Short mmCIF file of N, CA and C in Angstrom, two decimals:
data_model
loop_
_atom_site.label_atom_id
_atom_site.label_comp_id
_atom_site.label_asym_id
_atom_site.label_seq_id
_atom_site.Cartn_x
_atom_site.Cartn_y
_atom_site.Cartn_z
N MET A 1 0.96 -1.38 0.06
CA MET A 1 -0.09 0.38 0.02
C MET A 1 0.93 1.04 0.25
N SER A 2 0.79 2.33 -0.86
CA SER A 2 1.18 3.16 -0.93
C SER A 2 1.32 4.24 0.24
N ALA A 3 1.95 5.08 0.24
CA ALA A 3 1.83 6.01 1.32
C ALA A 3 1.14 6.96 1.12
N SER A 4 0.36 7.56 -0.05
CA SER A 4 -0.56 8.15 -0.21
C SER A 4 -1.96 7.90 0.01
N ARG A 5 -1.86 6.46 -0.19
CA ARG A 5 -3.29 5.55 0.15
C ARG A 5 -3.21 5.76 1.43
N VAL A 6 -2.39 5.40 2.16
CA VAL A 6 -2.14 5.18 3.63
C VAL A 6 -2.86 6.87 4.51
N ALA A 7 -2.07 7.58 3.72
CA ALA A 7 -2.46 9.16 4.50
C ALA A 7 -4.15 9.63 4.20
N VAL A 8 -4.94 9.16 3.17
CA VAL A 8 -5.86 9.05 2.61
C VAL A 8 -6.68 8.17 3.66
N LEU A 9 -6.32 7.28 3.89
CA LEU A 9 -7.05 6.41 5.02
C LEU A 9 -7.32 6.78 6.45
N ALA A 10 -5.69 7.17 6.56
CA ALA A 10 -5.61 7.31 8.37
C ALA A 10 -6.49 9.02 8.22
N ALA A 11 -6.61 9.99 7.43
CA ALA A 11 -7.46 11.12 7.37
C ALA A 11 -8.98 10.79 7.64
N VAL A 12 -9.40 9.79 7.03
CA VAL A 12 -10.98 9.27 6.99
C VAL A 12 -11.04 8.92 8.12
N ALA A 13 -9.91 8.00 8.68
CA ALA A 13 -10.33 7.46 9.87
C ALA A 13 -10.27 8.84 11.01
N ALA A 14 -9.34 9.55 10.86
CA ALA A 14 -9.70 10.71 11.79
C ALA A 14 -10.77 11.49 11.87
N VAL A 15 -11.41 11.66 10.56
CA VAL A 15 -12.90 12.34 10.50
C VAL A 15 -13.79 11.54 11.20
N LEU A 16 -13.67 10.29 11.08
CA LEU A 16 -14.78 9.03 11.69
C LEU A 16 -14.67 9.34 13.29
N ALA A 17 -13.59 9.03 13.77
CA ALA A 17 -13.30 9.01 15.20
C ALA A 17 -13.85 9.94 15.60
N TRP A 18 -13.38 11.24 15.38
CA TRP A 18 -13.68 12.60 15.75
C TRP A 18 -15.20 12.94 15.76
N GLY A 19 -15.66 12.74 14.59
CA GLY A 19 -16.86 12.77 14.39
C GLY A 19 -18.02 11.89 15.16
N SER A 20 -17.38 10.60 15.40
CA SER A 20 -17.96 9.74 16.49
C SER A 20 -18.18 10.11 17.84
N LYS A 21 -16.64 10.89 18.33
CA LYS A 21 -16.85 11.74 19.37
C LYS A 21 -17.38 12.45 19.72
N ALA A 22 -18.11 13.34 18.63
CA ALA A 22 -18.94 14.56 18.80
C ALA A 22 -20.25 13.85 19.07
N VAL A 23 -20.84 12.51 18.37
CA VAL A 23 -22.00 11.87 18.30
C VAL A 23 -22.09 11.35 19.81
N ALA A 24 -20.65 11.13 20.33
CA ALA A 24 -20.93 10.62 21.80
C ALA A 24 -21.34 11.47 22.81
N ILE A 25 -20.62 12.99 22.43
CA ILE A 25 -20.66 13.78 23.53
C ILE A 25 -22.18 14.33 23.73
N GLY A 26 -22.69 14.27 21.80
CA GLY A 26 -24.03 15.01 22.03
C GLY A 26 -25.09 13.95 22.64
N VAL A 27 -24.63 12.51 22.48
CA VAL A 27 -25.70 11.35 23.17
C VAL A 27 -25.43 11.55 24.73
N ALA A 28 -24.23 11.84 25.21
CA ALA A 28 -24.41 12.13 26.59
C ALA A 28 -24.74 13.15 27.37
N GLY A 29 -25.04 14.09 26.44
CA GLY A 29 -25.37 15.37 26.96
C GLY A 29 -24.51 16.30 27.17
N GLY A 30 -23.09 16.40 27.12
CA GLY A 30 -22.11 17.45 27.04
C GLY A 30 -20.74 16.79 26.96
N LEU A 31 -19.70 17.84 27.01
CA LEU A 31 -18.51 17.55 27.39
C LEU A 31 -18.32 16.49 28.56
N ASP A 32 -17.45 15.69 28.96
CA ASP A 32 -16.95 14.87 29.81
C ASP A 32 -18.07 14.43 30.15
N GLN A 33 -19.12 14.08 29.69
CA GLN A 33 -20.20 12.93 29.97
C GLN A 33 -20.05 11.36 29.56
N SER A 34 -19.50 11.06 28.47
CA SER A 34 -18.96 10.12 27.78
C SER A 34 -17.37 9.23 27.81
N PRO A 35 -17.64 7.99 28.27
CA PRO A 35 -16.62 7.14 28.58
C PRO A 35 -15.60 6.98 27.25
N LEU A 36 -16.68 7.23 26.05
CA LEU A 36 -16.05 7.41 24.62
C LEU A 36 -15.11 8.48 24.30
N GLU A 37 -15.11 9.43 25.02
CA GLU A 37 -14.63 10.57 24.66
C GLU A 37 -13.21 10.38 24.49
N GLY A 38 -12.62 10.05 25.65
CA GLY A 38 -10.82 10.02 25.47
C GLY A 38 -10.63 9.22 24.64
N PRO A 39 -11.26 7.84 24.29
CA PRO A 39 -10.79 6.72 23.32
C PRO A 39 -10.72 7.46 22.01
N LEU A 40 -12.18 7.84 21.63
CA LEU A 40 -12.22 8.51 20.30
C LEU A 40 -11.31 9.50 19.85
N PHE A 41 -11.03 10.47 21.07
CA PHE A 41 -9.82 11.44 20.78
C PHE A 41 -8.64 11.02 20.17
N VAL A 42 -8.56 9.95 21.50
CA VAL A 42 -6.93 9.12 20.99
C VAL A 42 -6.70 8.90 19.27
N LEU A 43 -7.79 7.97 19.12
CA LEU A 43 -7.82 7.42 18.07
C LEU A 43 -7.56 8.36 16.90
N GLY A 44 -8.65 9.69 17.04
CA GLY A 44 -8.29 10.54 16.03
C GLY A 44 -7.02 11.28 16.10
N LEU A 45 -6.84 11.15 17.15
CA LEU A 45 -5.12 11.90 17.11
C LEU A 45 -4.15 11.13 16.55
N VAL A 46 -3.96 9.80 16.89
CA VAL A 46 -3.15 9.00 16.06
C VAL A 46 -3.71 8.83 14.57
N ALA A 47 -4.79 8.90 14.12
CA ALA A 47 -4.89 8.82 12.94
C ALA A 47 -4.62 9.87 12.36
N ILE A 48 -4.56 11.24 12.57
CA ILE A 48 -4.51 11.98 12.30
C ILE A 48 -2.82 12.68 12.33
N VAL A 49 -2.00 12.00 12.86
CA VAL A 49 -0.53 11.99 12.97
C VAL A 49 0.03 10.97 11.96
N VAL A 50 -0.73 9.87 11.74
CA VAL A 50 -0.53 9.19 10.63
C VAL A 50 -0.62 9.52 9.45
N ALA A 51 -1.89 10.27 9.08
CA ALA A 51 -2.32 10.73 7.74
C ALA A 51 -1.11 11.92 7.12
N PHE A 52 -0.50 12.60 8.45
CA PHE A 52 0.65 13.44 8.14
C PHE A 52 1.74 13.12 7.77
N ALA A 53 1.96 12.22 8.42
CA ALA A 53 3.65 11.29 8.22
C ALA A 53 3.59 10.47 7.21
N SER A 54 2.33 10.11 7.07
CA SER A 54 2.32 9.32 5.59
C SER A 54 2.04 10.45 4.27
N LEU A 55 1.49 11.73 4.61
CA LEU A 55 1.49 12.28 3.56
C LEU A 55 3.27 13.15 3.18
N GLY A 56 3.89 13.16 4.17
CA GLY A 56 5.33 13.50 3.99
C GLY A 56 6.13 12.66 3.29
N ALA A 57 5.87 11.20 3.75
CA ALA A 57 6.72 10.07 3.02
C ALA A 57 6.08 10.13 1.52
N ALA A 58 4.97 10.29 1.52
CA ALA A 58 4.61 10.27 0.08
C ALA A 58 5.04 11.23 -1.19
N VAL A 59 5.25 12.60 -0.29
CA VAL A 59 5.99 13.49 -0.85
C VAL A 59 7.38 13.26 -1.40
N THR A 60 8.00 12.76 -0.23
CA THR A 60 9.48 12.35 -0.89
C THR A 60 9.57 10.66 -1.65
N ARG A 61 8.61 10.56 -2.12
CA ARG A 61 8.44 9.17 -2.95
C ARG A 61 9.60 8.81 -3.56
N GLY A 62 10.33 7.83 -4.07
CA GLY A 62 11.96 7.65 -4.69
C GLY A 62 12.79 8.05 -4.21
N ARG A 63 12.50 8.69 -2.91
CA ARG A 63 14.36 9.29 -2.63
C ARG A 63 14.52 8.22 -1.29
N ARG A 64 15.83 8.61 -1.01
CA ARG A 64 16.62 7.81 0.08
C ARG A 64 15.45 7.58 1.40
N PRO A 65 15.95 6.58 2.12
CA PRO A 65 14.75 6.07 3.52
C PRO A 65 15.13 7.16 4.37
N ALA A 66 16.07 7.50 4.71
CA ALA A 66 16.28 8.98 5.33
C ALA A 66 15.86 10.22 5.23
N ALA A 67 15.45 10.40 3.73
CA ALA A 67 14.74 11.73 3.09
C ALA A 67 13.25 11.36 3.72
N ARG A 68 12.86 10.04 3.10
CA ARG A 68 11.47 9.52 3.49
C ARG A 68 11.27 9.96 5.01
N VAL A 69 12.32 9.58 5.90
CA VAL A 69 11.87 9.74 7.37
C VAL A 69 11.61 11.14 7.46
N ILE A 70 12.74 12.16 7.23
CA ILE A 70 12.56 13.55 7.53
C ILE A 70 11.15 14.07 6.94
N GLY A 71 11.06 13.41 5.72
CA GLY A 71 9.96 13.82 4.85
C GLY A 71 8.52 13.77 5.98
N ALA A 72 8.70 12.42 6.33
CA ALA A 72 7.27 12.27 7.32
C ALA A 72 7.47 13.10 8.77
N LEU A 73 8.86 13.48 9.24
CA LEU A 73 8.82 14.27 10.28
C LEU A 73 8.34 15.63 9.97
N LEU A 74 8.61 16.29 8.44
CA LEU A 74 8.11 17.52 8.57
C LEU A 74 6.76 17.55 8.21
N GLY A 75 6.36 16.39 7.52
CA GLY A 75 5.01 16.42 7.72
C GLY A 75 4.04 16.07 8.77
N VAL A 76 4.44 15.68 9.86
CA VAL A 76 3.67 15.84 10.97
C VAL A 76 3.88 17.43 11.42
N MET A 77 5.00 18.06 11.60
CA MET A 77 5.14 19.59 12.08
C MET A 77 4.41 20.23 11.12
N ILE A 78 4.29 20.48 9.89
CA ILE A 78 3.55 21.02 8.62
C ILE A 78 1.95 20.63 8.94
N GLY A 79 1.60 19.26 9.13
CA GLY A 79 0.64 19.22 9.90
C GLY A 79 -0.28 19.30 11.11
N PHE A 80 1.05 19.61 11.93
CA PHE A 80 0.26 20.31 13.41
C PHE A 80 0.17 21.94 12.83
N ALA A 81 1.25 22.69 12.37
CA ALA A 81 0.72 24.03 12.02
C ALA A 81 -0.66 24.36 11.22
N LEU A 82 -0.86 23.53 10.13
CA LEU A 82 -2.42 23.60 9.71
C LEU A 82 -3.46 23.30 10.70
N SER A 83 -3.29 22.18 11.49
CA SER A 83 -4.13 22.01 12.42
C SER A 83 -4.59 23.13 13.45
N MET A 84 -3.38 23.84 13.77
CA MET A 84 -3.54 25.38 14.52
C MET A 84 -4.22 26.12 13.54
N LEU A 85 -4.14 26.35 12.59
CA LEU A 85 -4.66 27.01 11.86
C LEU A 85 -5.90 26.75 11.68
N ALA A 86 -6.30 25.57 11.62
CA ALA A 86 -7.90 25.06 11.06
C ALA A 86 -8.60 25.35 12.55
N SER A 87 -7.88 25.34 13.48
CA SER A 87 -8.66 25.35 14.80
C SER A 87 -8.85 26.84 15.11
N SER A 88 -8.07 27.90 14.89
CA SER A 88 -7.94 29.02 14.76
C SER A 88 -9.24 29.69 14.25
N VAL A 89 -9.40 29.10 13.01
CA VAL A 89 -10.39 29.26 11.77
C VAL A 89 -11.86 29.15 12.73
N ALA A 90 -11.98 27.69 12.93
CA ALA A 90 -13.05 27.35 14.00
C ALA A 90 -13.36 28.09 15.13
N ALA A 91 -12.50 28.51 15.81
CA ALA A 91 -12.70 29.70 17.07
C ALA A 91 -13.27 30.56 16.49
N ALA A 92 -12.76 31.08 15.20
CA ALA A 92 -13.32 32.73 14.72
C ALA A 92 -14.77 32.29 13.85
N VAL A 93 -14.96 31.02 13.66
CA VAL A 93 -16.19 30.82 12.78
C VAL A 93 -17.42 30.53 13.70
N VAL A 94 -17.04 29.44 14.49
CA VAL A 94 -18.24 29.17 15.42
C VAL A 94 -18.42 29.81 16.56
N PRO A 95 -19.51 30.33 17.21
CA PRO A 95 -20.14 31.35 17.55
C PRO A 95 -19.62 30.88 19.50
N ASP A 96 -19.61 31.60 20.49
CA ASP A 96 -19.47 31.31 21.64
C ASP A 96 -20.70 30.33 22.08
N SER A 97 -21.94 30.97 21.51
CA SER A 97 -23.38 30.44 21.89
C SER A 97 -23.32 28.59 21.77
N ALA A 98 -22.64 28.29 20.76
CA ALA A 98 -22.64 27.10 20.14
C ALA A 98 -22.28 25.88 21.44
N GLY A 99 -22.04 26.40 22.65
CA GLY A 99 -21.62 25.80 23.74
C GLY A 99 -20.19 24.39 23.53
N TRP A 100 -20.49 23.24 23.27
CA TRP A 100 -19.09 22.34 23.36
C TRP A 100 -18.70 21.99 21.84
N VAL A 101 -19.87 22.30 21.00
CA VAL A 101 -19.33 22.57 19.76
C VAL A 101 -18.48 23.21 19.52
N GLN A 102 -18.43 24.24 19.98
CA GLN A 102 -17.25 25.40 19.82
C GLN A 102 -15.76 24.70 20.16
N ALA A 103 -15.82 24.21 20.96
CA ALA A 103 -14.87 23.51 21.84
C ALA A 103 -14.21 22.02 21.09
N GLU A 104 -15.24 21.48 20.24
CA GLU A 104 -14.86 20.58 19.46
C GLU A 104 -14.44 20.98 17.83
N ALA A 105 -15.09 21.85 17.58
CA ALA A 105 -15.06 22.15 15.95
C ALA A 105 -13.64 22.30 15.53
N GLY A 106 -12.31 22.79 16.47
CA GLY A 106 -11.30 22.49 15.70
C GLY A 106 -10.87 21.23 15.68
N LEU A 107 -11.13 20.35 15.97
CA LEU A 107 -10.98 18.97 15.81
C LEU A 107 -11.60 18.68 14.34
N TRP A 108 -12.68 18.95 14.05
CA TRP A 108 -13.23 18.61 13.07
C TRP A 108 -12.57 19.46 11.88
N PHE A 109 -12.64 20.60 12.09
CA PHE A 109 -11.90 21.27 10.87
C PHE A 109 -10.27 21.11 10.81
N SER A 110 -10.05 20.61 11.57
CA SER A 110 -8.28 19.66 11.66
C SER A 110 -8.39 18.56 10.79
N ALA A 111 -9.59 17.58 11.20
CA ALA A 111 -9.57 16.18 10.23
C ALA A 111 -10.03 16.78 8.83
N LEU A 112 -11.01 17.13 8.71
CA LEU A 112 -11.51 17.63 7.40
C LEU A 112 -10.31 18.10 6.57
N LEU A 113 -9.51 19.25 7.04
CA LEU A 113 -8.20 19.75 6.38
C LEU A 113 -7.46 18.35 5.75
N ALA A 114 -6.98 17.66 6.88
CA ALA A 114 -6.08 16.61 6.59
C ALA A 114 -6.96 15.52 5.60
N LEU A 115 -8.15 15.41 5.48
CA LEU A 115 -8.77 14.59 4.43
C LEU A 115 -8.91 15.24 3.17
N ALA A 116 -8.59 16.68 2.86
CA ALA A 116 -8.65 17.52 1.64
C ALA A 116 -7.53 17.48 1.34
N VAL A 117 -6.14 17.58 2.24
CA VAL A 117 -4.73 17.90 1.59
C VAL A 117 -4.28 16.47 1.48
N THR A 118 -4.78 15.22 1.89
CA THR A 118 -4.14 14.00 1.67
C THR A 118 -4.86 13.71 0.25
N THR A 119 -6.27 13.79 0.02
CA THR A 119 -6.82 13.53 -0.65
C THR A 119 -6.51 14.22 -2.24
N LEU A 120 -6.27 15.07 -2.06
CA LEU A 120 -5.69 16.45 -3.21
C LEU A 120 -4.35 15.93 -3.50
N TRP A 121 -3.36 15.44 -2.53
CA TRP A 121 -2.27 15.19 -2.59
C TRP A 121 -2.42 13.71 -4.07
N ARG A 122 -3.17 12.75 -3.61
CA ARG A 122 -3.45 11.60 -4.01
C ARG A 122 -3.84 11.72 -5.39
N ALA A 123 -4.54 12.19 -5.51
CA ALA A 123 -5.56 12.56 -6.78
C ALA A 123 -4.58 13.43 -7.86
N ARG A 124 -3.80 14.39 -7.03
CA ARG A 124 -2.50 15.10 -8.17
C ARG A 124 -1.46 13.92 -8.69
N ARG A 125 -1.30 13.20 -7.50
CA ARG A 125 -0.08 12.08 -7.75
C ARG A 125 -0.73 11.22 -9.06
N ASN A 126 -2.13 10.64 -8.99
CA ASN A 126 -2.64 9.53 -9.43
C ASN A 126 -2.47 10.49 -11.32
N VAL A 127 -2.89 11.35 -11.05
CA VAL A 127 -3.26 12.18 -12.69
C VAL A 127 -1.71 12.38 -13.10
N ARG A 128 -0.64 12.86 -12.54
CA ARG A 128 0.56 12.91 -12.88
C ARG A 128 1.18 11.49 -13.25
N TYR A 129 0.60 10.37 -12.82
CA TYR A 129 1.37 8.90 -13.21
C TYR A 129 0.60 7.98 -14.30
N THR A 130 -0.69 8.82 -14.31
CA THR A 130 -1.60 8.08 -15.11
C THR A 130 -1.44 8.84 -16.79
N ALA A 131 -1.10 10.33 -16.49
CA ALA A 131 -0.56 10.90 -17.54
C ALA A 131 0.59 10.73 -18.53
N THR A 132 1.57 9.94 -17.94
CA THR A 132 2.74 9.82 -18.28
C THR A 132 3.13 8.38 -18.88
#
């Protein structure tokens, strides 16, 4: 399985994990009410880190293993920066009156951003290799 495919699948897992966390919070009646919040948060966190690390490895495809490791590390660092940006946008867009939704929106924006970036990279890569 290619690194770009792993990146997309991991981003999908992050979206599903953090979306499920939101459902668990809503069903339980608010933050810190569901026993599923912690495990779903960790699952989403691991998934988004894997997504960005895999994307970094995919970008360095065909290079030496050391370059791919560095690419994966840079992917995580850039992914972290993008996630912070997505969280800032969520905080600016979602009103204070949204309650727990405002606290969780940064995760959703980050996961959706990871899905968009990984999907776009994979699509771009596939177009490039099918055209040659």
